[in-house]
């Protein structure tokens, strides 16, 4: 006599259950990956630097002998190099700084960068009283090799995330010169779209794939790990690329002494810089242009010892054998500075020139355009003082305007 049938049909054996579960794993992972990509696209967040990333750079002593051996690079939740942003932004005077490598200050310790110096200066009690704030925050969105077009994309993508900004500080120009010369000074600059991978460490555009390195799930997991573990990644031998470039320049087969026609560079810069300032002015009450800083004197042996920039080629991807001379680069930077200043005056942006405060040669620079900690101290203070002057001037202008209005005291 047989057993009665089990209601609902026969039960699956443990082995059958295991086989079905194993078969479902790829389906579940694929579904989770699709949902992860949809979530990233829905958030639409763009970050210049991966939020919460912390790196301890151990500098290569041969390549960067003049700098302290250790340099911290810490990123806050907004993807800025800088301190954690305030939770209550309305009690904070908030400044955003954009530029190329001279702003990023990659191989300087966090506290030594000029944006960090500016924040400390603004945070003095007397200065906070003038700003009518409890705290000052300066977020650094400098990105090596960024041109004005790159910075335009950065501002376009990140500004919606900021509830308010009091000031935007722009130090641009050198990145455009370096990029143009690396492309061998073309007579026409193509205005194609900027690759987001070039300016953002994290963004929702992908490209995503099905390998481990291209999964959206991996990106989300990495973000959570950085946020909650807060551990330092150690980068030993940081700056070796500079040492390699310096050696290549010393062995260069050709040094170009002829100044290329600067018109394509200047015209393209004029257009993109106007757009950049307009975008910044749409969000911030104050926009300050910092004229580019570079070594203007000390040609000769010091340049051969410290110089490595202005290659006629991409140092990241090519075995470059040709460089533009420092005299050519110096003249281009002068013309770029003049054009930037003219645009700033034309659109009503404040501007400062810290170069007269800096010693000639390599006293306040560790190469042609990058400031040493001592140079950053000077530039950071100058930027902070400019912020205070602009704020005071705007407040005074507002008070004078109210004084002329007969019914100004009636809200």
Tab-separated table of N, CA, C and O in Angstrom, residues 139-222:
chain	number	residue	atom	x	y	z
A	139	UNK	N	36.385	74.536	-0.723
A	139	UNK	CA	36.466	73.238	-1.390
A	139	UNK	C	37.306	73.348	-2.647
A	139	UNK	O	37.106	74.255	-3.463
A	140	UNK	N	38.237	72.430	-2.814
A	140	UNK	CA	39.187	72.473	-3.922
A	140	UNK	C	38.779	71.465	-4.999
A	140	UNK	O	38.830	70.251	-4.780
A	141	UNK	N	38.391	71.970	-6.169
A	141	UNK	CA	38.062	71.121	-7.311
A	141	UNK	C	39.103	71.263	-8.420
A	141	UNK	O	38.791	71.096	-9.600
A	142	UNK	N	40.344	71.584	-8.043
A	142	UNK	CA	41.419	71.624	-9.022
A	142	UNK	C	41.665	70.235	-9.604
A	142	UNK	O	41.567	69.229	-8.903
A	143	UNK	N	41.983	70.198	-10.903
A	143	UNK	CA	42.207	68.922	-11.585
A	143	UNK	C	43.366	69.088	-12.561
A	143	UNK	O	43.326	69.959	-13.434
A	144	UNK	N	44.382	68.282	-12.418
A	144	UNK	CA	45.556	68.383	-13.276
A	144	UNK	C	45.173	68.312	-14.754
A	144	UNK	O	44.334	67.502	-15.151
A	145	UNK	N	45.793	69.192	-15.543
A	145	UNK	CA	45.638	69.272	-16.990
A	145	UNK	C	44.272	69.800	-17.413
A	145	UNK	O	43.959	69.796	-18.614
A	146	UNK	N	43.452	70.270	-16.484
A	146	UNK	CA	42.126	70.767	-16.845
A	146	UNK	C	42.242	72.086	-17.603
A	146	UNK	O	42.965	72.995	-17.200
A	147	UNK	N	41.528	72.188	-18.710
A	147	UNK	CA	41.424	73.426	-19.464
A	147	UNK	C	40.144	74.150	-19.058
A	147	UNK	O	39.326	73.617	-18.293
A	148	UNK	N	39.940	75.343	-19.609
A	148	UNK	CA	38.704	76.057	-19.295
A	148	UNK	C	37.473	75.275	-19.742
A	148	UNK	O	36.443	75.288	-19.067
A	149	UNK	N	37.572	74.580	-20.874
A	149	UNK	CA	36.442	73.758	-21.320
A	149	UNK	C	36.165	72.643	-20.331
A	149	UNK	O	35.003	72.332	-20.034
A	150	UNK	N	37.209	72.032	-19.806
A	150	UNK	CA	37.028	70.973	-18.801
A	150	UNK	C	36.352	71.527	-17.551
A	150	UNK	O	35.447	70.906	-16.987
A	151	UNK	N	36.801	72.701	-17.129
A	151	UNK	CA	36.241	73.300	-15.914
A	151	UNK	C	34.788	73.704	-16.123
A	151	UNK	O	33.982	73.666	-15.193
A	152	UNK	N	34.451	74.086	-17.354
A	152	UNK	CA	33.048	74.373	-17.659
A	152	UNK	C	32.180	73.151	-17.430
A	152	UNK	O	31.088	73.241	-16.854
A	153	UNK	N	32.655	72.003	-17.898
A	153	UNK	CA	31.888	70.768	-17.694
A	153	UNK	C	31.788	70.443	-16.209
A	153	UNK	O	30.726	70.027	-15.723
A	154	UNK	N	32.879	70.631	-15.486
A	154	UNK	CA	32.845	70.376	-14.047
A	154	UNK	C	31.780	71.227	-13.376
A	154	UNK	O	30.928	70.726	-12.624
A	155	UNK	N	31.805	72.536	-13.637
A	155	UNK	CA	30.811	73.411	-13.011
A	155	UNK	C	29.392	73.052	-13.423
A	155	UNK	O	28.472	73.034	-12.595
A	156	UNK	N	29.216	72.769	-14.697
A	156	UNK	CA	27.880	72.416	-15.182
A	156	UNK	C	27.316	71.215	-14.437
A	156	UNK	O	26.126	71.177	-14.094
A	157	UNK	N	28.161	70.228	-14.166
A	157	UNK	CA	27.688	68.996	-13.549
A	157	UNK	C	27.587	69.071	-12.025
A	157	UNK	O	26.724	68.405	-11.436
A	158	UNK	N	28.452	69.843	-11.382
A	158	UNK	CA	28.461	69.820	-9.915
A	158	UNK	C	27.623	70.930	-9.290
A	158	UNK	O	27.172	70.779	-8.142
A	159	UNK	N	27.403	72.035	-9.993
A	159	UNK	CA	26.682	73.152	-9.369
A	159	UNK	C	25.296	72.774	-8.859
A	159	UNK	O	24.886	73.263	-7.796
A	160	UNK	N	24.520	71.942	-9.563
A	160	UNK	CA	23.194	71.604	-9.036
A	160	UNK	C	23.232	70.962	-7.650
A	160	UNK	O	22.215	70.991	-6.929
A	161	UNK	N	24.368	70.391	-7.271
A	161	UNK	CA	24.463	69.736	-5.976
A	161	UNK	C	24.665	70.729	-4.831
A	161	UNK	O	24.460	70.386	-3.661
A	162	UNK	N	25.058	71.957	-5.146
A	162	UNK	CA	25.324	72.950	-4.108
A	162	UNK	C	24.082	73.803	-3.876
A	162	UNK	O	23.564	74.433	-4.804
A	163	UNK	N	23.631	73.813	-2.635
A	163	UNK	CA	22.462	74.630	-2.308
A	163	UNK	C	22.786	76.107	-2.438
A	163	UNK	O	21.961	76.900	-2.902
A	164	UNK	N	24.000	76.468	-2.056
A	164	UNK	CA	24.431	77.855	-2.204
A	164	UNK	C	25.953	77.905	-2.201
A	164	UNK	O	26.622	77.055	-1.609
A	165	UNK	N	26.484	78.927	-2.876
A	165	UNK	CA	27.908	79.228	-2.863
A	165	UNK	C	28.057	80.729	-2.687
A	165	UNK	O	27.340	81.521	-3.310
A	166	UNK	N	28.985	81.117	-1.836
A	166	UNK	CA	29.229	82.545	-1.643
A	166	UNK	C	30.266	83.075	-2.619
A	166	UNK	O	30.182	84.229	-3.054
A	167	UNK	N	31.253	82.267	-2.944
A	167	UNK	CA	32.311	82.720	-3.850
A	167	UNK	C	32.865	81.550	-4.646
A	167	UNK	O	32.932	80.420	-4.149
A	168	UNK	N	33.249	81.841	-5.882
A	168	UNK	CA	33.969	80.904	-6.728
A	168	UNK	C	35.288	81.562	-7.113
A	168	UNK	O	35.308	82.719	-7.558
A	169	UNK	N	36.379	80.834	-6.926
A	169	UNK	CA	37.712	81.336	-7.245
A	169	UNK	C	38.252	80.507	-8.403
A	169	UNK	O	38.252	79.273	-8.351
A	170	UNK	N	38.740	81.185	-9.443
A	170	UNK	CA	39.227	80.519	-10.645
A	170	UNK	C	40.704	80.848	-10.859
A	170	UNK	O	41.072	82.026	-10.953
A	171	UNK	N	41.554	79.821	-10.907
A	171	UNK	CA	42.951	79.999	-11.308
A	171	UNK	C	43.159	79.150	-12.562
A	171	UNK	O	43.340	77.936	-12.484
A	172	UNK	N	43.109	79.779	-13.719
A	172	UNK	CA	43.144	79.058	-14.982
A	172	UNK	C	44.218	79.653	-15.889
A	172	UNK	O	44.794	80.687	-15.599
A	173	UNK	N	44.435	79.003	-17.015
A	173	UNK	CA	45.353	79.512	-18.027
A	173	UNK	C	46.511	78.593	-18.302
A	173	UNK	O	46.769	78.225	-19.463
A	174	UNK	N	47.242	78.205	-17.256
A	174	UNK	CA	48.413	77.357	-17.464
A	174	UNK	C	48.018	76.006	-18.050
A	174	UNK	O	48.716	75.460	-18.914
A	175	UNK	N	46.908	75.446	-17.590
A	175	UNK	CA	46.459	74.161	-18.115
A	175	UNK	C	46.157	74.228	-19.603
A	175	UNK	O	46.441	73.284	-20.350
A	176	UNK	N	45.580	75.350	-20.056
A	176	UNK	CA	45.287	75.510	-21.476
A	176	UNK	C	46.569	75.585	-22.295
A	176	UNK	O	46.650	75.022	-23.393
A	177	UNK	N	47.575	76.299	-21.774
A	177	UNK	CA	48.846	76.400	-22.483
A	177	UNK	C	49.514	75.033	-22.589
A	177	UNK	O	49.962	74.616	-23.665
A	178	UNK	N	49.588	74.315	-21.477
A	178	UNK	CA	50.234	73.002	-21.476
A	178	UNK	C	49.516	72.053	-22.434
A	178	UNK	O	50.154	71.317	-23.200
A	179	UNK	N	48.180	72.059	-22.409
A	179	UNK	CA	47.416	71.157	-23.267
A	179	UNK	C	47.625	71.498	-24.741
A	179	UNK	O	47.830	70.601	-25.576
A	180	UNK	N	47.595	72.780	-25.083
A	180	UNK	CA	47.753	73.200	-26.474
A	180	UNK	C	49.138	72.826	-27.013
A	180	UNK	O	49.264	72.306	-28.112
A	181	UNK	N	50.163	73.069	-26.197
A	181	UNK	CA	51.507	72.712	-26.631
A	181	UNK	C	51.678	71.196	-26.729
A	181	UNK	O	52.404	70.709	-27.598
A	182	UNK	N	51.012	70.448	-25.838
A	182	UNK	CA	51.129	68.986	-25.911
A	182	UNK	C	50.540	68.436	-27.199
A	182	UNK	O	50.905	67.343	-27.645
A	183	UNK	N	49.617	69.194	-27.803
A	183	UNK	CA	49.051	68.806	-29.100
A	183	UNK	C	49.797	69.461	-30.249
A	183	UNK	O	49.328	69.476	-31.381
A	184	UNK	N	50.970	70.000	-29.950
A	184	UNK	CA	51.869	70.619	-30.931
A	184	UNK	C	51.257	71.873	-31.550
A	184	UNK	O	51.369	72.121	-32.764
A	185	UNK	N	50.608	72.679	-30.699
A	185	UNK	CA	50.099	74.007	-31.069
A	185	UNK	C	49.272	73.984	-32.355
A	185	UNK	O	49.628	74.647	-33.345
A	186	UNK	N	48.154	73.253	-32.372
A	186	UNK	CA	47.353	73.185	-33.612
A	186	UNK	C	46.777	74.550	-33.985
A	186	UNK	O	46.479	75.375	-33.115
A	187	UNK	N	46.594	74.768	-35.273
A	187	UNK	CA	46.037	76.032	-35.750
A	187	UNK	C	44.524	76.095	-35.581
A	187	UNK	O	43.928	77.157	-35.721
A	188	UNK	N	43.913	74.968	-35.305
A	188	UNK	CA	42.478	74.921	-35.046
A	188	UNK	C	42.225	74.009	-33.857
A	188	UNK	O	42.704	72.881	-33.827
A	189	UNK	N	41.475	74.508	-32.876
A	189	UNK	CA	41.169	73.731	-31.676
A	189	UNK	C	39.767	73.159	-31.811
A	189	UNK	O	38.793	73.908	-31.921
A	190	UNK	N	39.680	71.846	-31.831
A	190	UNK	CA	38.388	71.188	-31.967
A	190	UNK	C	37.584	71.352	-30.683
A	190	UNK	O	38.092	71.138	-29.584
A	191	UNK	N	36.320	71.739	-30.843
A	191	UNK	CA	35.455	71.963	-29.684
A	191	UNK	C	34.511	70.786	-29.476
A	191	UNK	O	33.303	70.962	-29.302
A	192	UNK	N	35.045	69.584	-29.515
A	192	UNK	CA	34.224	68.401	-29.306
A	192	UNK	C	33.868	68.226	-27.839
A	192	UNK	O	34.331	68.971	-26.969
A	193	UNK	N	33.034	67.240	-27.533
A	193	UNK	CA	32.630	67.020	-26.141
A	193	UNK	C	33.807	66.568	-25.285
A	193	UNK	O	34.716	65.886	-25.747
A	194	UNK	N	33.778	66.982	-24.024
A	194	UNK	CA	34.807	66.579	-23.066
A	194	UNK	C	34.476	65.192	-22.542
A	194	UNK	O	33.331	64.908	-22.167
A	195	UNK	N	35.467	64.320	-22.528
A	195	UNK	CA	35.291	62.977	-21.983
A	195	UNK	C	35.147	63.084	-20.466
A	195	UNK	O	36.072	63.548	-19.792
A	196	UNK	N	33.998	62.687	-19.896
A	196	UNK	CA	33.831	62.821	-18.441
A	196	UNK	C	34.867	62.053	-17.639
A	196	UNK	O	35.181	62.427	-16.513
A	197	UNK	N	35.421	60.969	-18.210
A	197	UNK	CA	36.453	60.213	-17.497
A	197	UNK	C	37.711	61.049	-17.267
A	197	UNK	O	38.507	60.746	-16.376
A	198	UNK	N	37.910	62.095	-18.078
A	198	UNK	CA	39.100	62.934	-17.940
A	198	UNK	C	39.007	63.881	-16.760
A	198	UNK	O	40.032	64.337	-16.250
A	199	UNK	N	37.794	64.221	-16.326
A	199	UNK	CA	37.651	65.245	-15.288
A	199	UNK	C	36.891	64.770	-14.050
A	199	UNK	O	36.874	65.472	-13.035
A	200	UNK	N	36.239	63.596	-14.135
A	200	UNK	CA	35.492	63.095	-12.984
A	200	UNK	C	36.004	61.703	-12.608
A	200	UNK	O	36.087	60.823	-13.453
A	201	UNK	N	36.295	61.522	-11.334
A	201	UNK	CA	36.624	60.185	-10.847
A	201	UNK	C	35.390	59.302	-10.813
A	201	UNK	O	35.478	58.088	-11.023
A	202	UNK	N	34.234	59.912	-10.519
A	202	UNK	CA	32.977	59.154	-10.484
A	202	UNK	C	31.891	59.944	-11.198
A	202	UNK	O	31.752	61.152	-10.988
A	203	UNK	N	31.134	59.244	-12.037
A	203	UNK	CA	30.014	59.863	-12.731
A	203	UNK	C	29.065	58.761	-13.178
A	203	UNK	O	29.437	57.578	-13.219
A	204	UNK	N	27.817	59.106	-13.517
A	204	UNK	CA	26.825	58.069	-13.829
A	204	UNK	C	26.825	57.612	-15.278
A	204	UNK	O	25.995	56.773	-15.649
A	205	UNK	N	27.746	58.112	-16.114
A	205	UNK	CA	27.694	57.814	-17.538
A	205	UNK	C	28.389	56.509	-17.915
A	205	UNK	O	28.401	56.119	-19.073
A	206	UNK	N	29.005	55.849	-16.953
A	206	UNK	CA	29.714	54.609	-17.260
A	206	UNK	C	31.089	54.903	-17.842
A	206	UNK	O	31.733	55.850	-17.400
A	207	UNK	N	31.552	54.137	-18.830
A	207	UNK	CA	30.837	52.983	-19.403
A	207	UNK	C	30.871	51.781	-18.465
A	207	UNK	O	31.872	51.529	-17.810
A	208	UNK	N	29.748	51.099	-18.393
A	208	UNK	CA	29.656	49.917	-17.557
A	208	UNK	C	29.784	48.658	-18.427
A	208	UNK	O	29.477	48.666	-19.611
A	209	UNK	N	30.245	47.608	-17.815
A	209	UNK	CA	30.364	46.329	-18.502
A	209	UNK	C	30.112	45.202	-17.522
A	209	UNK	O	29.591	45.412	-16.421
A	210	UNK	N	30.526	44.006	-17.922
A	210	UNK	CA	30.266	42.847	-17.081
A	210	UNK	C	31.546	42.235	-16.530
A	210	UNK	O	31.507	41.175	-15.918
A	211	UNK	N	32.656	42.922	-16.717
A	211	UNK	CA	33.883	42.504	-16.040
A	211	UNK	C	33.885	43.104	-14.638
A	211	UNK	O	33.169	44.077	-14.350
A	212	UNK	N	34.712	42.562	-13.753
A	212	UNK	CA	34.701	42.994	-12.356
A	212	UNK	C	35.004	44.479	-12.220
A	212	UNK	O	34.445	45.172	-11.355
A	213	UNK	N	35.885	45.019	-13.068
A	213	UNK	CA	36.301	46.411	-12.941
A	213	UNK	C	35.267	47.397	-13.465
A	213	UNK	O	35.382	48.598	-13.190
A	214	UNK	N	34.291	46.937	-14.226
A	214	UNK	CA	33.344	47.859	-14.855
A	214	UNK	C	31.929	47.736	-14.308
A	214	UNK	O	30.995	48.309	-14.863
A	215	UNK	N	31.758	47.020	-13.220
A	215	UNK	CA	30.426	46.835	-12.638
A	215	UNK	C	30.000	48.057	-11.824
A	215	UNK	O	30.797	48.641	-11.085
A	216	UNK	N	28.739	48.441	-11.940
A	216	UNK	CA	28.191	49.493	-11.092
A	216	UNK	C	28.168	49.044	-9.635
A	216	UNK	O	28.351	49.857	-8.719
A	217	UNK	N	27.935	47.748	-9.404
A	217	UNK	CA	27.939	47.236	-8.037
A	217	UNK	C	29.302	47.444	-7.375
A	217	UNK	O	29.376	47.765	-6.183
A	218	UNK	N	30.352	47.262	-8.136
A	218	UNK	CA	31.691	47.474	-7.586
A	218	UNK	C	31.880	48.933	-7.192
A	218	UNK	O	32.463	49.248	-6.156
A	219	UNK	N	31.394	49.848	-8.037
A	219	UNK	CA	31.518	51.273	-7.729
A	219	UNK	C	30.789	51.623	-6.441
A	219	UNK	O	31.299	52.354	-5.598
A	220	UNK	N	29.581	51.095	-6.274
A	220	UNK	CA	28.812	51.381	-5.072
A	220	UNK	C	29.482	50.774	-3.843
A	220	UNK	O	29.575	51.408	-2.787
A	221	UNK	N	29.971	49.543	-3.977
A	221	UNK	CA	30.652	48.902	-2.855
A	221	UNK	C	31.910	49.671	-2.458
A	221	UNK	O	32.201	49.840	-1.264
A	222	UNK	N	32.667	50.159	-3.444
A	222	UNK	CA	33.867	50.950	-3.148
A	222	UNK	C	33.510	52.232	-2.422
A	222	UNK	O	34.211	52.664	-1.502
